mmCIF file of C-alpha atoms in Angstrom:
data_model
loop_
_atom_site.group_PDB
_atom_site.id
_atom_site.type_symbol
_atom_site.label_atom_id
_atom_site.label_comp_id
_atom_site.label_asym_id
_atom_site.label_seq_id
_atom_site.Cartn_x
_atom_site.Cartn_y
_atom_site.Cartn_z
ATOM 1 C CA MET A 21 -30.725 25.703 -16.978
ATOM 2 C CA ARG A 22 -31.371 22.993 -19.866
ATOM 3 C CA LEU A 23 -34.024 20.460 -19.251
ATOM 4 C CA GLY A 24 -30.949 17.495 -19.183
ATOM 5 C CA GLN A 25 -29.109 19.761 -17.015
ATOM 6 C CA PHE A 26 -32.079 19.644 -14.550
ATOM 7 C CA PHE A 27 -33.368 15.812 -14.837
ATOM 8 C CA SER A 28 -28.789 15.207 -13.362
ATOM 9 C CA MET A 29 -29.308 17.668 -10.639
ATOM 10 C CA ARG A 30 -32.443 16.550 -9.272
ATOM 11 C CA ARG A 31 -30.936 12.709 -10.205
ATOM 12 C CA LYS A 32 -28.096 13.721 -7.906
ATOM 13 C CA ARG A 33 -30.238 15.650 -5.592
ATOM 14 C CA ARG A 34 -32.213 12.734 -5.181
ATOM 15 C CA LEU A 35 -29.373 9.970 -4.778
ATOM 16 C CA ILE A 36 -28.056 12.375 -1.735
ATOM 17 C CA GLU A 37 -31.536 12.432 -0.602
ATOM 18 C CA ARG A 38 -31.812 8.914 -0.221
ATOM 19 C CA HIS A 39 -28.606 7.945 1.662
ATOM 20 C CA ALA A 40 -28.016 11.103 3.755
ATOM 21 C CA LYS A 41 -28.821 11.116 7.306
ATOM 22 C CA ARG A 42 -29.547 14.712 8.021
ATOM 23 C CA ARG A 43 -32.072 16.429 5.529
ATOM 24 C CA ASN A 44 -30.972 20.034 3.609
ATOM 25 C CA GLY A 45 -27.675 19.561 6.064
ATOM 26 C CA SER A 46 -24.203 20.912 3.683
ATOM 27 C CA VAL A 47 -23.009 19.717 0.803
ATOM 28 C CA LEU A 48 -18.918 20.742 -0.103
ATOM 29 C CA ASP A 49 -18.805 19.531 -3.751
ATOM 30 C CA ILE A 50 -14.759 19.483 -4.864
ATOM 31 C CA GLY A 51 -14.166 20.678 -7.929
ATOM 32 C CA CYS A 52 -17.062 22.256 -8.460
ATOM 33 C CA GLY A 53 -16.710 23.960 -11.850
ATOM 34 C CA THR A 54 -19.311 26.481 -12.180
ATOM 35 C CA GLY A 55 -20.944 25.866 -8.996
ATOM 36 C CA VAL A 56 -24.348 24.559 -11.175
ATOM 37 C CA PHE A 57 -25.106 21.609 -9.150
ATOM 38 C CA LEU A 58 -24.833 23.331 -6.060
ATOM 39 C CA ALA A 59 -26.886 26.372 -6.861
ATOM 40 C CA HIS A 60 -29.385 23.985 -8.021
ATOM 41 C CA MET A 61 -29.317 21.989 -3.694
ATOM 42 C CA GLN A 62 -29.514 25.647 -2.542
ATOM 43 C CA ARG A 63 -32.787 26.224 -4.157
ATOM 44 C CA SER A 64 -33.554 22.437 -2.724
ATOM 45 C CA GLY A 65 -32.817 23.823 1.245
ATOM 46 C CA TRP A 66 -29.620 22.683 1.320
ATOM 47 C CA LYS A 67 -26.479 25.045 3.068
ATOM 48 C CA THR A 68 -23.276 24.540 0.344
ATOM 49 C CA LEU A 69 -19.746 25.072 -0.223
ATOM 50 C CA GLY A 70 -17.444 24.750 -3.589
ATOM 51 C CA VAL A 71 -14.128 23.464 -3.743
ATOM 52 C CA GLU A 72 -13.020 24.514 -7.141
ATOM 53 C CA PRO A 73 -9.248 26.166 -8.769
ATOM 54 C CA SER A 74 -10.070 27.916 -11.777
ATOM 55 C CA PRO A 75 -10.406 31.257 -11.223
ATOM 56 C CA GLU A 76 -12.884 32.063 -14.403
ATOM 57 C CA ALA A 77 -15.115 28.655 -13.167
ATOM 58 C CA GLN A 78 -15.152 30.720 -9.278
ATOM 59 C CA LEU A 79 -16.972 33.760 -10.836
ATOM 60 C CA ALA A 80 -19.779 32.309 -12.810
ATOM 61 C CA CYS A 81 -20.189 30.832 -9.165
ATOM 62 C CA GLY A 82 -20.146 33.702 -7.533
ATOM 63 C CA ARG A 83 -22.557 35.610 -10.094
ATOM 64 C CA ARG A 84 -24.421 31.975 -9.070
ATOM 65 C CA GLY A 85 -24.666 33.077 -5.543
ATOM 66 C CA VAL A 86 -22.895 29.765 -4.520
ATOM 67 C CA ARG A 87 -19.256 30.048 -1.768
ATOM 68 C CA VAL A 88 -16.102 28.817 -3.474
ATOM 69 C CA ILE A 89 -13.075 28.261 -2.034
ATOM 70 C CA ASP A 90 -9.754 27.485 -3.622
ATOM 71 C CA PRO A 91 -8.492 24.840 -2.968
ATOM 72 C CA SER A 92 -5.436 25.548 -1.037
ATOM 73 C CA ASP A 93 -7.942 26.410 1.389
ATOM 74 C CA LEU A 94 -9.590 22.928 1.976
ATOM 75 C CA ALA A 95 -7.470 22.525 4.970
ATOM 76 C CA SER A 96 -8.730 25.374 7.331
ATOM 77 C CA LEU A 97 -12.086 24.060 7.299
ATOM 78 C CA ALA A 98 -12.886 22.632 10.765
ATOM 79 C CA PRO A 99 -13.462 18.633 10.783
ATOM 80 C CA ALA A 100 -16.205 16.888 10.847
ATOM 81 C CA CYS A 101 -18.014 20.439 9.267
ATOM 82 C CA VAL A 102 -20.104 19.068 6.514
ATOM 83 C CA ASP A 103 -22.722 16.113 5.516
ATOM 84 C CA VAL A 104 -22.142 15.274 2.127
ATOM 85 C CA VAL A 105 -18.806 15.804 0.086
ATOM 86 C CA THR A 106 -19.339 14.705 -3.680
ATOM 87 C CA PHE A 107 -16.847 13.938 -6.549
ATOM 88 C CA TRP A 108 -18.437 14.793 -9.506
ATOM 89 C CA HIS A 109 -16.154 13.870 -12.559
ATOM 90 C CA ALA A 110 -13.955 15.894 -10.523
ATOM 91 C CA LEU A 111 -11.604 13.383 -8.934
ATOM 92 C CA GLY A 112 -9.293 12.385 -11.900
ATOM 93 C CA ASN A 113 -7.945 16.271 -12.328
ATOM 94 C CA ILE A 114 -7.162 16.696 -8.863
ATOM 95 C CA PRO A 115 -3.449 16.566 -9.071
ATOM 96 C CA ASP A 116 -2.707 15.567 -5.284
ATOM 97 C CA PHE A 117 -5.912 12.870 -5.175
ATOM 98 C CA HIS A 118 -4.727 11.324 -2.151
ATOM 99 C CA HIS A 119 -4.419 14.070 0.371
ATOM 100 C CA THR A 120 -7.805 15.581 -0.858
ATOM 101 C CA LEU A 121 -9.250 12.417 0.224
ATOM 102 C CA ASP A 122 -7.887 13.173 3.571
ATOM 103 C CA GLN A 123 -9.444 16.480 3.623
ATOM 104 C CA ALA A 124 -12.906 15.567 2.696
ATOM 105 C CA ARG A 125 -12.363 12.555 5.384
ATOM 106 C CA ARG A 126 -11.265 15.618 8.246
ATOM 107 C CA VAL A 127 -14.234 17.495 7.114
ATOM 108 C CA LEU A 128 -16.897 14.782 6.917
ATOM 109 C CA ARG A 129 -19.226 13.944 9.974
ATOM 110 C CA THR A 130 -19.616 11.289 12.107
ATOM 111 C CA GLY A 131 -22.445 9.344 10.032
ATOM 112 C CA GLY A 132 -21.743 11.819 6.306
ATOM 113 C CA ILE A 133 -21.602 10.546 2.385
ATOM 114 C CA CYS A 134 -18.838 10.858 0.005
ATOM 115 C CA ILE A 135 -20.361 10.492 -3.802
ATOM 116 C CA ILE A 136 -17.052 10.072 -6.031
ATOM 117 C CA ASP A 137 -18.557 10.071 -9.687
ATOM 118 C CA THR A 138 -15.846 9.438 -12.480
ATOM 119 C CA PRO A 139 -16.469 9.516 -16.285
ATOM 120 C CA ASP A 140 -14.803 6.192 -16.940
ATOM 121 C CA PRO A 141 -13.978 3.112 -14.346
#
């Protein structure tokens, strides 16, 4: 991991840990790409799951030891099963983002947090 990438991952983790009610709970990253963020969270003691449509990125996640599912499998997750849902620069790339946001709300535990970061306002 490059130094700049490390600081970015650490900043994201600290943001989550500052606001999450459960320390070392579970994180669902929608649009997880190659799994760099989730691998960082795993090393910090968090349970992780990624959602990613790209087969190549899914393979990269697997090489990092990150569990990842296809977006079509998001509906199969149990309700209220994660503490944190993140969208790091992903929401604008999701074809049916209203449906995906509904699914994110469904799987988020009561008192959980959802973080949406977009590159443009």
